[in-house]
Every structure is written in structure tokens, then in C-alpha cells.
Coordinates of C-alpha atoms in Angstrom, one line a residue:
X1 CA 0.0 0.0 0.0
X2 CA 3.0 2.2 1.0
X3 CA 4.3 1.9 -2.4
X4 CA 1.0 2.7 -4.2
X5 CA 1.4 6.7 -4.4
X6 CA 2.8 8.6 -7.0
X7 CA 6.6 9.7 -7.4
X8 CA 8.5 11.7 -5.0
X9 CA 8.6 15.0 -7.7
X10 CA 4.6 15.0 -7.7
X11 CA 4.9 16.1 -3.9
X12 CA 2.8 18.9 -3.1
X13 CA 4.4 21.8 -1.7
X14 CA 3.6 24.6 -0.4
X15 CA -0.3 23.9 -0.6
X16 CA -1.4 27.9 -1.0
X17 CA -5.3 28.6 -1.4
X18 CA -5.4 31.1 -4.1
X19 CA -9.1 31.3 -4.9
X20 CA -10.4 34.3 -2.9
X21 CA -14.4 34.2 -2.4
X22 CA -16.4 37.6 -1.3
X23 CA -19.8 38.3 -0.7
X24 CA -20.4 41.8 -1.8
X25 CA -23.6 43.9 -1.8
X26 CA -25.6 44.8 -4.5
X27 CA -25.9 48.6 -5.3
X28 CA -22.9 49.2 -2.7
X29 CA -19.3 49.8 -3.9
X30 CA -17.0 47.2 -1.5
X31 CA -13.3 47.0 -1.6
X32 CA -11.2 44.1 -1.2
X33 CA -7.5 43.5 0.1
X34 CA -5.9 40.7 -1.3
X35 CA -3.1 40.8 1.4
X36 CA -5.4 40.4 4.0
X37 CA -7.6 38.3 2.0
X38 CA -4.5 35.8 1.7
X39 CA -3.4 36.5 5.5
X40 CA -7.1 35.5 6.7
X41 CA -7.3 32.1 4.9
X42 CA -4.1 30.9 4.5
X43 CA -3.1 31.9 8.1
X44 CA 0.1 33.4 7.4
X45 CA 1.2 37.2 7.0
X46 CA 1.1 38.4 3.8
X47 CA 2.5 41.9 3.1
X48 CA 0.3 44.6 1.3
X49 CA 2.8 46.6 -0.5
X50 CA 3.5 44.3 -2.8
X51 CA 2.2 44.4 -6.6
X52 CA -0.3 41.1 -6.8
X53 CA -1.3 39.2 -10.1
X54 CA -5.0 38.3 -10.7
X55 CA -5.4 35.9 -13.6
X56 CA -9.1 35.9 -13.6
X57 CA -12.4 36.9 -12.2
X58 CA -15.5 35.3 -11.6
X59 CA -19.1 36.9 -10.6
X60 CA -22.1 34.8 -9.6
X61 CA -25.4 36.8 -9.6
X62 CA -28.7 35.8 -10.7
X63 CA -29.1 39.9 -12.0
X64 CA -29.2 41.4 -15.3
X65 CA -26.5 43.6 -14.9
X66 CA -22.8 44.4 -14.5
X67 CA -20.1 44.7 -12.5
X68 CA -16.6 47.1 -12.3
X69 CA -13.6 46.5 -11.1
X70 CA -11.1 48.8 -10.2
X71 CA -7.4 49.1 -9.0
X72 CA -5.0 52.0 -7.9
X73 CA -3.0 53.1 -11.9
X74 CA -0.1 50.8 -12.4
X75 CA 2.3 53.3 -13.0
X76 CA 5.5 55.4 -11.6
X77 CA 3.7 57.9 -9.9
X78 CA 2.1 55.1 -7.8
X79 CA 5.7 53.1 -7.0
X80 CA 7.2 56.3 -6.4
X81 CA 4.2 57.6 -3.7
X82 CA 3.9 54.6 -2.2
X83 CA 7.8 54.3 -1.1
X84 CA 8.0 58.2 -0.1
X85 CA 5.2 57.2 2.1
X86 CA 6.8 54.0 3.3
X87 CA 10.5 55.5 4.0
X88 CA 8.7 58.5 5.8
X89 CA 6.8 55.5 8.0
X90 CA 10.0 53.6 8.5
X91 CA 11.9 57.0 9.4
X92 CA 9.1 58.2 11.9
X93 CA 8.8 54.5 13.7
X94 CA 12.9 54.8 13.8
X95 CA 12.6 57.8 16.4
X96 CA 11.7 55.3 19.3
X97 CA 13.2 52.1 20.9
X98 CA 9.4 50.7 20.8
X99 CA 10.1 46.7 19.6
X100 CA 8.0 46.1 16.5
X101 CA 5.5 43.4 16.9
X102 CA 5.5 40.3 14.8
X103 CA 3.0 41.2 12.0
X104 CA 4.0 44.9 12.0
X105 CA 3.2 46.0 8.0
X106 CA 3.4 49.3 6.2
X107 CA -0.8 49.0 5.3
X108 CA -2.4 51.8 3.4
X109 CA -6.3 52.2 2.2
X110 CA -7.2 52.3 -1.5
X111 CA -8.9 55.6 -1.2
X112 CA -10.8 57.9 1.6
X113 CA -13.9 56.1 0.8
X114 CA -12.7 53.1 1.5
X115 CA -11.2 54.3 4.9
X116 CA -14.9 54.9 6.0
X117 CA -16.7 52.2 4.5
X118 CA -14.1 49.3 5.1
X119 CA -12.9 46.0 3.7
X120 CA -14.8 42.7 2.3
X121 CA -13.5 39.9 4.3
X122 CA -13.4 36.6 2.5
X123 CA -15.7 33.4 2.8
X124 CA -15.5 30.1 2.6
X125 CA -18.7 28.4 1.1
X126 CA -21.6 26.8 3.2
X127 CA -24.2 24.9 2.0
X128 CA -27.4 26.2 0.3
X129 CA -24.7 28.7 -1.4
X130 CA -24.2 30.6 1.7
X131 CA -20.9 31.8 2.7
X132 CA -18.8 31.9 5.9
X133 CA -17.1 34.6 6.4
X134 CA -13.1 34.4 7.6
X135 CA -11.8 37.1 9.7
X136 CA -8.7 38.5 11.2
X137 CA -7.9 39.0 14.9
X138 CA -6.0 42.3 13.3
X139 CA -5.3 44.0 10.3
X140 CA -4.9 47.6 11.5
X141 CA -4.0 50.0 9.0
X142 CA -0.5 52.3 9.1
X143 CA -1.4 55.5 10.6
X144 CA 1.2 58.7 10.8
X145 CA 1.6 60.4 13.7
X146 CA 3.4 64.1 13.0
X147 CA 5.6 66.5 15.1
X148 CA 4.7 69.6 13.1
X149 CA 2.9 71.2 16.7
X150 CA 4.4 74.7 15.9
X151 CA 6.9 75.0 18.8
X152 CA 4.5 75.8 21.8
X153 CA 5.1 72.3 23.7
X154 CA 1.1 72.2 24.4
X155 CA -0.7 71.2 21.0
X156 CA -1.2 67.5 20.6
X157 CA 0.2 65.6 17.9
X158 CA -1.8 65.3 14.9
X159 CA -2.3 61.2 13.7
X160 CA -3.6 60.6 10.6
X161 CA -4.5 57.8 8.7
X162 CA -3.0 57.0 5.1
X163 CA -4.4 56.5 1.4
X164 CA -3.6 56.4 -2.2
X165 CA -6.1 57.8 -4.1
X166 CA -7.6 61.3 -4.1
X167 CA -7.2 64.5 -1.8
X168 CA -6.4 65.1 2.0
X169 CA -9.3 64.9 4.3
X170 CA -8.5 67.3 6.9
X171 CA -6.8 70.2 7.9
X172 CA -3.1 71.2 8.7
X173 CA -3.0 69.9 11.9
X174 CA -6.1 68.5 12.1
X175 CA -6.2 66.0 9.1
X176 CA -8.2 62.4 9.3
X177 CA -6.4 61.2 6.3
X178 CA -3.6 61.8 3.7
X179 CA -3.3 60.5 0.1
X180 CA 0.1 59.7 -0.7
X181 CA -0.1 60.5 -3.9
X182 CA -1.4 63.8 -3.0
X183 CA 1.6 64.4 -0.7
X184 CA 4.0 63.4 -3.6
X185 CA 2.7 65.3 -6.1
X186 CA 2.8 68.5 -4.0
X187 CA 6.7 67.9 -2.8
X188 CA 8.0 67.6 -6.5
X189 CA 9.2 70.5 -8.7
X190 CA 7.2 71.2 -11.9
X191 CA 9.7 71.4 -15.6
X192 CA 10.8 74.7 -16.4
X193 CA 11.6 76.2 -19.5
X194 CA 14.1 78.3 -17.8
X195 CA 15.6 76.1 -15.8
X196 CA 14.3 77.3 -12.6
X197 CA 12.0 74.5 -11.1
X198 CA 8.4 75.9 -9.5
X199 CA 6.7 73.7 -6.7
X200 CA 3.2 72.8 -6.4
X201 CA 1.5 75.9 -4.1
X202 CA 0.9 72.9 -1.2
X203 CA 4.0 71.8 -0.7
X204 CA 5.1 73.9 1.9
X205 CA 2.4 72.7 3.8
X206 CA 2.6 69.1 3.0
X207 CA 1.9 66.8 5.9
X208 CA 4.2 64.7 5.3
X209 CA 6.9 67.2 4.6
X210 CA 6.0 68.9 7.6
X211 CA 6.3 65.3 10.1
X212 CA 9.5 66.2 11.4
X213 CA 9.1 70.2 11.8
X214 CA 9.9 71.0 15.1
X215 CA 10.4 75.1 14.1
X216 CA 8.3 77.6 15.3
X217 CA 9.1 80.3 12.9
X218 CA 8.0 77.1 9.9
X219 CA 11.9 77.8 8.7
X220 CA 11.4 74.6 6.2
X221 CA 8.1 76.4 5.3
X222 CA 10.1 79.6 4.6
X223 CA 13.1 77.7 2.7
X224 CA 10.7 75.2 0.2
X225 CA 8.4 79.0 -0.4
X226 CA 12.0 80.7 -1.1
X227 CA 12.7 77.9 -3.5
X228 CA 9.5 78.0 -5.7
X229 CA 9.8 79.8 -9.5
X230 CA 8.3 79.9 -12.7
X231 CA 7.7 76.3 -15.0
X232 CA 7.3 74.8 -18.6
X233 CA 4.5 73.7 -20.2
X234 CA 4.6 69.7 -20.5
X235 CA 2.5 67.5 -22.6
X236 CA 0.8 66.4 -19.8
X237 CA -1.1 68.1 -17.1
X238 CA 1.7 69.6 -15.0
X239 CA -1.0 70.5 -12.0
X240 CA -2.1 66.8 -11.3
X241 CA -0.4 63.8 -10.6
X242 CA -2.7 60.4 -11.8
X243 CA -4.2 59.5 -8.6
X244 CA -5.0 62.9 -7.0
X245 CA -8.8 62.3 -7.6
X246 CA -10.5 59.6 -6.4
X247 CA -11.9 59.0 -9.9
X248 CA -8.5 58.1 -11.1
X249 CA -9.2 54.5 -11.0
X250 CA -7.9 52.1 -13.4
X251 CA -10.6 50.2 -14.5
X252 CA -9.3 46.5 -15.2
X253 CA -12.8 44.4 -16.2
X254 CA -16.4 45.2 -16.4
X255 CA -18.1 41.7 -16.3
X256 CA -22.0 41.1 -16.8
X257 CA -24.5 38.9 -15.8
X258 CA -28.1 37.5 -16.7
X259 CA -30.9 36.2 -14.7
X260 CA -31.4 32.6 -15.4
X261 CA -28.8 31.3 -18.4
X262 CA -26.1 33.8 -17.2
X263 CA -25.8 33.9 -13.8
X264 CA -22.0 33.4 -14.0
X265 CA -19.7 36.3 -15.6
X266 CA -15.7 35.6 -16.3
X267 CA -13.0 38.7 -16.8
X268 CA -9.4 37.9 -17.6
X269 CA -6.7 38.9 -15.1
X270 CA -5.0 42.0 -14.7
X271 CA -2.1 43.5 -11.6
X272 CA -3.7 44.6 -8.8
X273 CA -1.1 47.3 -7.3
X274 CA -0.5 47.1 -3.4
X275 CA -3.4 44.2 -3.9
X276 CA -6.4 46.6 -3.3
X277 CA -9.4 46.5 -5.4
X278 CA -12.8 48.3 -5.8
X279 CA -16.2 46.4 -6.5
X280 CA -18.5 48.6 -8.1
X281 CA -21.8 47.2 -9.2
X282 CA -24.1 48.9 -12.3
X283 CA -27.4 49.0 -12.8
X284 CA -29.3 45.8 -12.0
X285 CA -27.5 44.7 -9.5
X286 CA -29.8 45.1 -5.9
X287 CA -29.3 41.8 -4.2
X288 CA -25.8 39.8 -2.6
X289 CA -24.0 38.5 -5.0
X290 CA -20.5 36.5 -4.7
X291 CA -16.6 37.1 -6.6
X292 CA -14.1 35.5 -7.3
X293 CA -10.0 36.0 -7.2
X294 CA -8.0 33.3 -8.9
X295 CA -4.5 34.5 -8.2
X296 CA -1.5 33.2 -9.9
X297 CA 1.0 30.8 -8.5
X298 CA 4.1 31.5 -7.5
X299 CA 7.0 32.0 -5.2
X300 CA 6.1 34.1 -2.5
X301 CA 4.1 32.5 0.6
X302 CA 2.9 30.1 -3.1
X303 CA 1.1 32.8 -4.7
X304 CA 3.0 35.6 -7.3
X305 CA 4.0 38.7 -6.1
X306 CA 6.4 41.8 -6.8
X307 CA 7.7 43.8 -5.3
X308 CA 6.8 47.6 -5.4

């Protein structure tokens, strides 16, 4: 019997469940993290900041309608923001002796919306096509916490929460959360036809620029202002960075579905930067209705990931 099994290179290694099942709601836009998604199932950590590979999508829904998907743009602008954000992170943690614990993670949120409305957890799949839901003990997300108190020893210290898409929600001093791409759009110099580079008007006040400021008189404030001049004209828009606006979305499959004959849609796969996703339903779509993540295979905890 011992001997009746196949060879020794048929092993399975690594057994990896890469098939991701959420139960999203119709006529509400729901966004998913695939590092979490990954970290609740497969009980082991799985960064976010890492650049994951979908190879296909599935929808189940008895609707007539359709479904979006969106990710953050897969370009430089997003690489480059999200490692400003992560070295200011690893710089601010590096002020105190504080051991990190065991799962500590640089975690950001798509966008502000998803902040406030929060994150599909996965399921598992029950009988009578219900789903049980797998959840974390913890996935807290990063969070900033700045020195810029203007000198005067009594004014708390403003934390803040973190995102990648779309404006600041806040105030100097006061913010809720800040878009990364945001920040690094407003600390870069514009091109100049003269040679002289020009600065975006809110850099100055940048809160990530500012997490370190200890001066009262703002003498970083007065030195990046000092700095600013005139610029060229690009052929782009010099004035907005892809990924300042919430609506700067990449969509990456739209996939339909038909009461009765259709109830199941398919997309191909696309990269799904920093793993974070957005499920928007269309028109028709009113009731529960289920998706599905096949990830790629590959080396890294057995499913395909870069690094960003």
C-alpha cells in the first residue's frame, strides 16, 4: 500500500489557497485587500505593499447587470508615492526604541472612501450557497503620527491615517487622512523652460513634509516658499499627478451577468497594485451577489507577487 502513491517530484508543496471568495452587496461599492484576504485564509502574513497578479475573475449573480472592477493606476507615480510614504513610515517609527511586533506592516487604504466604508473579508462556502465569512484577529492599518505642533510644547500631535487615491481629508493639523499621492505630487518641482523648477502651491504645507518640523518660525516652510519659480509647459497636465482624484481609477474588467442562463460572468486577469481592489456594481445589480480571485501561482508564501 506504502508503495502505491505517485513519485516523489509529484509532492505537493507549499499547498497555497489562491481562490479568494467575497460576498459583496448589490448597489454598494465594496473593496477588497488581497493581502489580508490571503493572510485571513491561509493563516500566514502576507504583506500589502506588494504588486499582486490576478489571472481571472469570476461573478455569480442571478441579475441582469454588470459589474466594475477597479485598481490604484499601475504606473511610476504610484511606485514612487507609495515608497515616499513607506521610508517617511519607517523614518518616523525609527525615532523610538518601541520593539515592533511580529505582524507589523506598512498598510495603506485604496482611497478615503474606503477608509470609511471598510474591507470585504473573505468566505468560505456553506451549504445552500451561503458563505462563511473568515476574519482576522487584526489588520490595522499604518497610521502617521506628526511633530509639526508649531513649537509651543502644548498642541497635541496630529495622527492621521494614510491613502492612495484622491485628496487630504483634513486640515493642517487637524487631518483624518492623507493621500500619498497627493503628498508626492505636492513635494516635486514642476519642468521649467528656464531652468528654474516651480513647486506645487501645497508643498510647503505638506503633511508629510512637515512630520518632522519642530520650528516655530516654519523655517522649512520659509526655505521650500524661497525655492519656488516659474515652469514649462509639458505635454501632460503639469498640475495633477494620476491618482489625486478619487476618480483616477484604473478600470481592469467590467463583467455582466443574466438572470437565469447567465448567472456566471468571467474577466481575464490583470495586476492589482498594493493588492487593493474596488467592486463597483451597475445598474441591475440590488441583491448579494459573490466574486471570485484566482490568483497566480508562485513564489512568494505560493502565490506571485512583486515587489513595489
Amino acid at each position: 500500500m506504502g508503495a502505491n502513491l505517485p513519485a516523489k517530484n509529484y509532492s505537493k508543496s507549499n499547498p497555497t489557497t489562491l481562490r479568494l471568495q467575497f460576498e459583496a452587496t448589490g448597489s454598494s461599492t465594496e473593496y477588497i485587500d488581497i493581502a489580508q484576504a490571503l493572510s485571513a485564509i491561509n493563516r500566514k502574513a502576507y504583506r500589502q505593499g506588494l504588486y499582486y497578479y490576478v489571472n481571472s475573475v469570476e461573478i455569480y449573480n442571478n441579475e441582469t447587470g454588470v459589474v466594475d472592477l477597479h485598481t490604484i493606476p499601475d504606473n511610476w507615480i504610484t511606485k514612487n508615492a507609495w515608497n515616499r510614504g513607506f521610508r517617511h513610515y519607517q523614518k518616523m517609527n525609527a525615532m523610538v526604541e518601541t520593539p515592533r511586533s511580529k505582524w507589523h506592516d506598512f498598510k495603506v487604504f485604496m482611497s478615503n472612501r474606503h477608509r470609511t466604508s471598510g474591507t470585504l473579508a473573505p468566505v468560505l462556502s456553506n451549504i445552500n450557497l451561503a458563505g462563511t465569512a473568515i476574519t482576522a484577529d487584526e489588520w490595522a492599518y499604518s497610521q502617521f503620527i506628526s511633530a509639526d505642533d508649531d513649537g509651543d510644547a502644548i498642541q497635541n500631535a496630529d495622527n492621521f491615517a494614510i491613502h492612495m487615491l484622491g485628496p487630504h481629508v483634513g486640515a493642517p493639523n487637524a487631518w483624518s487622512s492623507v493621500s500619498l499621492i497627493k503628498s508626492y505630487q505636492d513635494t516635486r518641482t514642476l519642468p521649467a523652460a528656464n531652468g528654474t523648477p516651480q513647486t506645487f502651491a501645497d508643498g510647503p504645507t505638506d503633511p508629510l513634509m512637515n512630520l518632522f518640523d519642530f520650528s516655530s518660525e516654519e523655517q522649512l516652510n520659509e526655505i521650500a516658499e524661497t525655492l519656488a519659480s516659474a515652469n514649462d509647459q509639458p505635454p501632460y497636465d503639469k498640475d495633477q499627478y494620476i491618482g489625486v482624484d478619487e476618480g483616477h481609477m484604473q478600470q481592469v474588467a467590467r463583467i455582466g451577468t443574466e438572470t437565469g442562463v447567465g448567472r456566471v460572468g468571467r474577466a481575464s486577469g490583470f495586476c492589482a497594485p498594493m493588492g487593493l481592489l474596488c467592486v463597483d456594481p451597475g445598474p441591475g445589480i440590488t441583491t448579494t451577489f459573490r466574486i471570485v480571485l484566482n490568483l497566480a501561482a508562485g513564489t512568494y508564501h505560493g502565490c506571485y507577487a512583486e515587489r513595489a
